[in-house]
mmCIF file of C-alpha atoms in Angstrom:
data_model
loop_
_atom_site.group_PDB
_atom_site.id
_atom_site.type_symbol
_atom_site.label_atom_id
_atom_site.label_comp_id
_atom_site.label_asym_id
_atom_site.label_seq_id
_atom_site.Cartn_x
_atom_site.Cartn_y
_atom_site.Cartn_z
ATOM 1 C CA GLN A 1 -48.322 1.884 29.597
ATOM 2 C CA VAL A 2 -50.899 2.788 26.852
ATOM 3 C CA GLN A 3 -54.067 3.011 27.795
ATOM 4 C CA LEU A 4 -57.003 1.975 25.138
ATOM 5 C CA VAL A 5 -60.550 2.869 25.464
ATOM 6 C CA GLU A 6 -63.432 1.738 23.226
ATOM 7 C CA SER A 7 -66.689 3.805 21.938
ATOM 8 C CA GLY A 8 -69.013 3.353 19.245
ATOM 9 C CA GLY A 9 -70.742 0.688 20.021
ATOM 10 C CA GLY A 10 -74.669 0.396 20.638
ATOM 11 C CA LEU A 11 -77.924 -1.446 18.458
ATOM 12 C CA VAL A 12 -78.091 -1.066 14.532
ATOM 13 C CA GLN A 13 -80.263 -3.038 12.667
ATOM 14 C CA ALA A 14 -78.815 -5.505 9.778
ATOM 15 C CA GLY A 15 -77.661 -3.904 6.517
ATOM 16 C CA GLY A 16 -76.634 -0.913 8.942
ATOM 17 C CA SER A 17 -73.377 0.751 9.179
ATOM 18 C CA LEU A 18 -71.794 1.801 12.630
ATOM 19 C CA ARG A 19 -68.125 3.614 13.854
ATOM 20 C CA LEU A 20 -66.205 2.052 16.631
ATOM 21 C CA SER A 21 -63.554 4.644 18.000
ATOM 22 C CA CYS A 22 -60.601 3.793 20.113
ATOM 23 C CA ALA A 23 -58.811 6.813 21.897
ATOM 24 C CA ALA A 24 -55.205 5.855 23.404
ATOM 25 C CA SER A 25 -53.168 7.625 25.746
ATOM 26 C CA GLY A 26 -49.496 7.509 26.264
ATOM 27 C CA ARG A 27 -46.780 9.340 24.090
ATOM 28 C CA THR A 28 -45.911 6.314 22.361
ATOM 29 C CA PHE A 29 -49.132 5.667 20.385
ATOM 30 C CA THR A 30 -47.465 6.214 16.941
ATOM 31 C CA THR A 31 -45.056 3.649 17.420
ATOM 32 C CA TYR A 32 -47.695 1.194 17.806
ATOM 33 C CA ALA A 33 -49.417 -1.086 15.619
ATOM 34 C CA MET A 34 -53.629 -1.313 16.248
ATOM 35 C CA GLY A 35 -55.883 -3.711 15.892
ATOM 36 C CA TRP A 36 -59.470 -4.536 16.383
ATOM 37 C CA PHE A 37 -60.610 -8.487 17.973
ATOM 38 C CA ARG A 38 -63.962 -9.453 18.517
ATOM 39 C CA GLN A 39 -65.789 -12.056 20.979
ATOM 40 C CA ALA A 40 -69.092 -13.313 20.494
ATOM 41 C CA PRO A 41 -70.818 -15.118 23.496
ATOM 42 C CA GLY A 42 -69.563 -18.587 23.898
ATOM 43 C CA LYS A 43 -67.267 -18.446 21.152
ATOM 44 C CA GLU A 44 -63.632 -17.456 20.843
ATOM 45 C CA ARG A 45 -61.867 -14.222 20.387
ATOM 46 C CA GLU A 46 -61.165 -13.261 16.695
ATOM 47 C CA PHE A 47 -58.968 -10.888 15.110
ATOM 48 C CA VAL A 48 -60.755 -8.644 12.474
ATOM 49 C CA ALA A 49 -58.531 -5.751 11.110
ATOM 50 C CA ALA A 50 -54.773 -4.214 11.792
ATOM 51 C CA ILE A 51 -53.417 -1.462 11.007
ATOM 52 C CA THR A 52 -49.660 -0.163 10.960
ATOM 53 C CA TRP A 53 -47.977 2.214 13.319
ATOM 54 C CA GLY A 54 -47.822 5.041 10.644
ATOM 55 C CA GLY A 55 -51.467 3.894 8.731
ATOM 56 C CA ASP A 56 -49.539 2.921 5.692
ATOM 57 C CA ARG A 57 -50.482 -1.305 6.041
ATOM 58 C CA THR A 58 -53.735 -2.375 6.776
ATOM 59 C CA TYR A 59 -54.697 -5.943 7.171
ATOM 60 C CA TYR A 60 -58.096 -8.261 7.205
ATOM 61 C CA ALA A 61 -59.408 -10.689 8.293
ATOM 62 C CA ASP A 62 -61.107 -12.494 5.263
ATOM 63 C CA SER A 63 -64.643 -12.565 6.300
ATOM 64 C CA MET A 64 -64.422 -9.231 6.973
ATOM 65 C CA LYS A 65 -62.872 -7.431 3.844
ATOM 66 C CA GLY A 66 -65.364 -5.533 2.047
ATOM 67 C CA ARG A 67 -67.429 -4.430 4.990
ATOM 68 C CA PHE A 68 -64.986 -3.662 6.900
ATOM 69 C CA ALA A 69 -62.601 -0.284 7.660
ATOM 70 C CA ILE A 70 -59.960 0.186 9.525
ATOM 71 C CA SER A 71 -58.142 3.624 10.105
ATOM 72 C CA ARG A 72 -56.227 6.093 12.004
ATOM 73 C CA ASP A 73 -55.545 9.162 12.792
ATOM 74 C CA ASN A 74 -52.326 9.866 15.219
ATOM 75 C CA ALA A 75 -52.798 13.624 15.772
ATOM 76 C CA LYS A 76 -56.208 12.511 17.633
ATOM 77 C CA ASN A 77 -54.625 9.208 19.314
ATOM 78 C CA THR A 78 -57.778 7.916 17.622
ATOM 79 C CA VAL A 79 -58.203 4.450 15.213
ATOM 80 C CA TYR A 80 -61.484 3.807 13.679
ATOM 81 C CA LEU A 81 -62.774 0.616 12.720
ATOM 82 C CA GLN A 82 -66.416 1.679 10.246
ATOM 83 C CA MET A 83 -68.270 -1.129 9.931
ATOM 84 C CA SER A 84 -71.320 -1.773 6.526
ATOM 85 C CA SER A 85 -73.431 -3.813 5.729
ATOM 86 C CA LEU A 86 -73.568 -5.496 9.290
ATOM 87 C CA LYS A 87 -75.498 -8.870 9.517
ATOM 88 C CA PRO A 88 -76.339 -10.747 13.090
ATOM 89 C CA GLU A 89 -73.174 -12.742 13.356
ATOM 90 C CA ASP A 90 -71.589 -9.431 13.550
ATOM 91 C CA THR A 91 -72.561 -9.224 17.345
ATOM 92 C CA ALA A 92 -69.624 -9.638 19.709
ATOM 93 C CA VAL A 93 -67.769 -7.748 21.791
ATOM 94 C CA TYR A 94 -65.457 -5.627 20.169
ATOM 95 C CA TYR A 95 -62.011 -4.898 21.506
ATOM 96 C CA CYS A 96 -59.012 -2.415 20.648
ATOM 97 C CA ALA A 97 -55.546 -3.926 20.755
ATOM 98 C CA ALA A 98 -51.600 -2.502 20.579
ATOM 99 C CA ASP A 99 -48.689 -3.637 20.493
ATOM 100 C CA TYR A 100 -45.328 -2.519 19.006
ATOM 101 C CA SER A 101 -45.157 -5.551 16.556
ATOM 102 C CA LEU A 102 -47.605 -5.926 13.823
ATOM 103 C CA ARG A 103 -46.635 -9.795 13.829
ATOM 104 C CA VAL A 104 -47.846 -9.728 17.987
ATOM 105 C CA VAL A 105 -50.572 -7.706 17.546
ATOM 106 C CA THR A 106 -52.761 -9.765 15.089
ATOM 107 C CA THR A 107 -52.439 -12.663 17.172
ATOM 108 C CA THR A 108 -51.968 -11.974 21.084
ATOM 109 C CA PRO A 109 -51.388 -8.736 21.505
ATOM 110 C CA ASN A 110 -50.077 -7.137 24.910
ATOM 111 C CA TYR A 111 -52.741 -4.110 25.413
ATOM 112 C CA TRP A 112 -56.257 -4.386 25.235
ATOM 113 C CA GLY A 113 -59.327 -1.895 25.882
ATOM 114 C CA GLN A 114 -62.132 -2.638 27.339
ATOM 115 C CA GLY A 115 -64.378 -3.519 24.893
ATOM 116 C CA THR A 116 -67.752 -1.899 23.565
ATOM 117 C CA GLN A 117 -70.573 -3.848 22.583
ATOM 118 C CA VAL A 118 -72.016 -3.994 19.134
ATOM 119 C CA THR A 119 -75.559 -5.907 18.595
ATOM 120 C CA VAL A 120 -76.930 -5.934 15.193
ATOM 121 C CA SER A 121 -80.726 -6.800 15.129
ATOM 122 C CA SER A 122 -82.760 -8.522 12.259
#
Protein backbone atom coordinates (compact mmCIF):
# COMPACT_ATOMS: atom_id res chain seq x y z
CA GLN A 1 0.00 0.00 0.00
CA VAL A 2 3.02 2.30 0.28
CA GLN A 3 3.92 4.40 -2.76
CA LEU A 4 7.52 5.49 -3.35
CA VAL A 5 8.70 8.15 -5.81
CA GLU A 6 12.39 8.96 -6.31
CA SER A 7 13.78 12.26 -7.55
CA GLY A 8 17.08 14.11 -7.77
CA GLY A 9 18.89 12.00 -10.33
CA GLY A 10 20.76 13.51 -13.24
CA LEU A 11 24.15 14.09 -14.80
CA VAL A 12 27.10 14.98 -12.58
CA GLN A 13 30.86 15.16 -13.09
CA ALA A 14 33.21 12.75 -11.38
CA GLY A 15 34.07 13.99 -7.91
CA GLY A 16 30.79 15.84 -7.59
CA SER A 17 27.85 15.37 -5.24
CA LEU A 18 24.18 14.63 -5.62
CA ARG A 19 21.26 14.14 -3.25
CA LEU A 20 18.45 11.76 -4.06
CA SER A 21 15.04 11.97 -2.45
CA CYS A 22 12.30 9.42 -2.04
CA ALA A 23 8.83 10.64 -1.20
CA ALA A 24 6.55 8.10 0.43
CA SER A 25 2.80 8.13 0.71
CA GLY A 26 0.76 6.24 3.24
CA ARG A 27 0.11 6.72 6.92
CA THR A 28 2.39 3.83 7.91
CA PHE A 29 5.59 5.34 6.51
CA THR A 30 7.27 5.76 9.90
CA THR A 31 6.91 2.05 10.63
CA TYR A 32 8.95 1.00 7.58
CA ALA A 33 12.64 0.43 7.29
CA MET A 34 13.88 2.18 4.14
CA GLY A 35 16.70 1.48 1.76
CA TRP A 36 18.43 2.36 -1.48
CA PHE A 37 19.58 0.01 -4.23
CA ARG A 38 21.16 0.61 -7.59
CA GLN A 39 21.40 -1.23 -10.88
CA ALA A 40 23.83 -0.50 -13.68
CA PRO A 41 23.12 -1.62 -17.27
CA GLY A 42 23.74 -5.34 -17.62
CA LYS A 43 24.50 -5.71 -13.92
CA GLU A 44 22.60 -7.17 -10.98
CA ARG A 45 20.84 -4.88 -8.56
CA GLU A 46 22.96 -4.18 -5.49
CA PHE A 47 22.28 -2.89 -2.01
CA VAL A 48 23.49 0.62 -1.19
CA ALA A 49 22.17 1.71 2.21
CA ALA A 50 19.33 1.25 4.69
CA ILE A 51 17.87 3.03 7.70
CA THR A 52 15.59 1.91 10.53
CA TRP A 53 12.06 3.25 10.86
CA GLY A 54 13.15 5.56 13.67
CA GLY A 55 16.27 6.74 11.87
CA ASP A 56 18.48 5.73 14.79
CA ARG A 57 20.57 3.17 12.91
CA THR A 58 21.97 3.07 9.40
CA TYR A 59 23.58 0.34 7.31
CA TYR A 60 25.81 0.61 4.25
CA ALA A 61 27.43 -1.62 1.72
CA ASP A 62 31.16 -1.58 2.49
CA SER A 63 32.00 0.18 -0.76
CA MET A 64 29.60 3.03 0.07
CA LYS A 65 30.90 3.88 3.54
CA GLY A 66 32.33 7.37 3.75
CA ARG A 67 30.85 8.51 0.43
CA PHE A 68 27.13 7.92 0.76
CA ALA A 69 24.82 8.88 3.62
CA ILE A 70 21.22 7.87 4.16
CA SER A 71 18.79 9.84 6.30
CA ARG A 72 15.07 10.30 6.73
CA ASP A 73 12.64 13.00 7.73
CA ASN A 74 9.45 11.33 8.83
CA ALA A 75 7.65 14.66 9.18
CA LYS A 76 8.15 15.11 5.43
CA ASN A 77 7.66 11.42 4.59
CA THR A 78 10.99 11.48 2.80
CA VAL A 79 14.20 9.47 2.80
CA TYR A 80 17.42 10.83 1.32
CA LEU A 81 20.64 9.51 -0.13
CA GLN A 82 23.48 12.02 -0.09
CA MET A 83 26.21 10.98 -2.51
CA SER A 84 29.66 12.54 -2.68
CA SER A 85 32.97 11.87 -4.43
CA LEU A 86 31.02 10.29 -7.24
CA LYS A 87 32.76 8.02 -9.71
CA PRO A 88 31.79 6.90 -13.22
CA GLU A 89 31.17 3.41 -11.81
CA ASP A 90 28.40 4.90 -9.66
CA THR A 91 26.36 5.37 -12.83
CA ALA A 92 23.14 3.41 -12.39
CA VAL A 93 19.43 3.60 -11.82
CA TYR A 94 18.89 4.18 -8.12
CA TYR A 95 15.82 2.70 -6.46
CA CYS A 96 14.14 3.51 -3.18
CA ALA A 97 12.78 0.53 -1.25
CA ALA A 98 10.76 -0.18 1.88
CA ASP A 99 9.67 -3.05 4.09
CA TYR A 100 8.61 -3.69 7.67
CA SER A 101 11.68 -5.83 8.28
CA LEU A 102 15.15 -4.29 8.34
CA ARG A 103 16.69 -7.61 7.33
CA VAL A 104 14.37 -7.88 4.35
CA VAL A 105 14.87 -4.29 3.22
CA THR A 106 18.61 -4.90 2.84
CA THR A 107 18.05 -7.92 0.59
CA THR A 108 14.63 -8.34 -1.03
CA PRO A 109 12.26 -5.56 0.03
CA ASN A 110 8.65 -5.79 -1.09
CA TYR A 111 8.06 -2.15 -2.03
CA TRP A 112 9.97 -0.23 -4.69
CA GLY A 113 9.98 3.13 -6.36
CA GLN A 114 10.28 3.56 -10.12
CA GLY A 115 13.96 4.50 -10.01
CA THR A 116 15.94 7.60 -10.92
CA GLN A 117 18.91 7.70 -13.29
CA VAL A 118 22.29 8.88 -12.03
CA THR A 119 25.01 9.38 -14.62
CA VAL A 120 28.55 10.29 -13.59
CA SER A 121 30.78 11.60 -16.36
CA SER A 122 34.57 11.56 -16.41
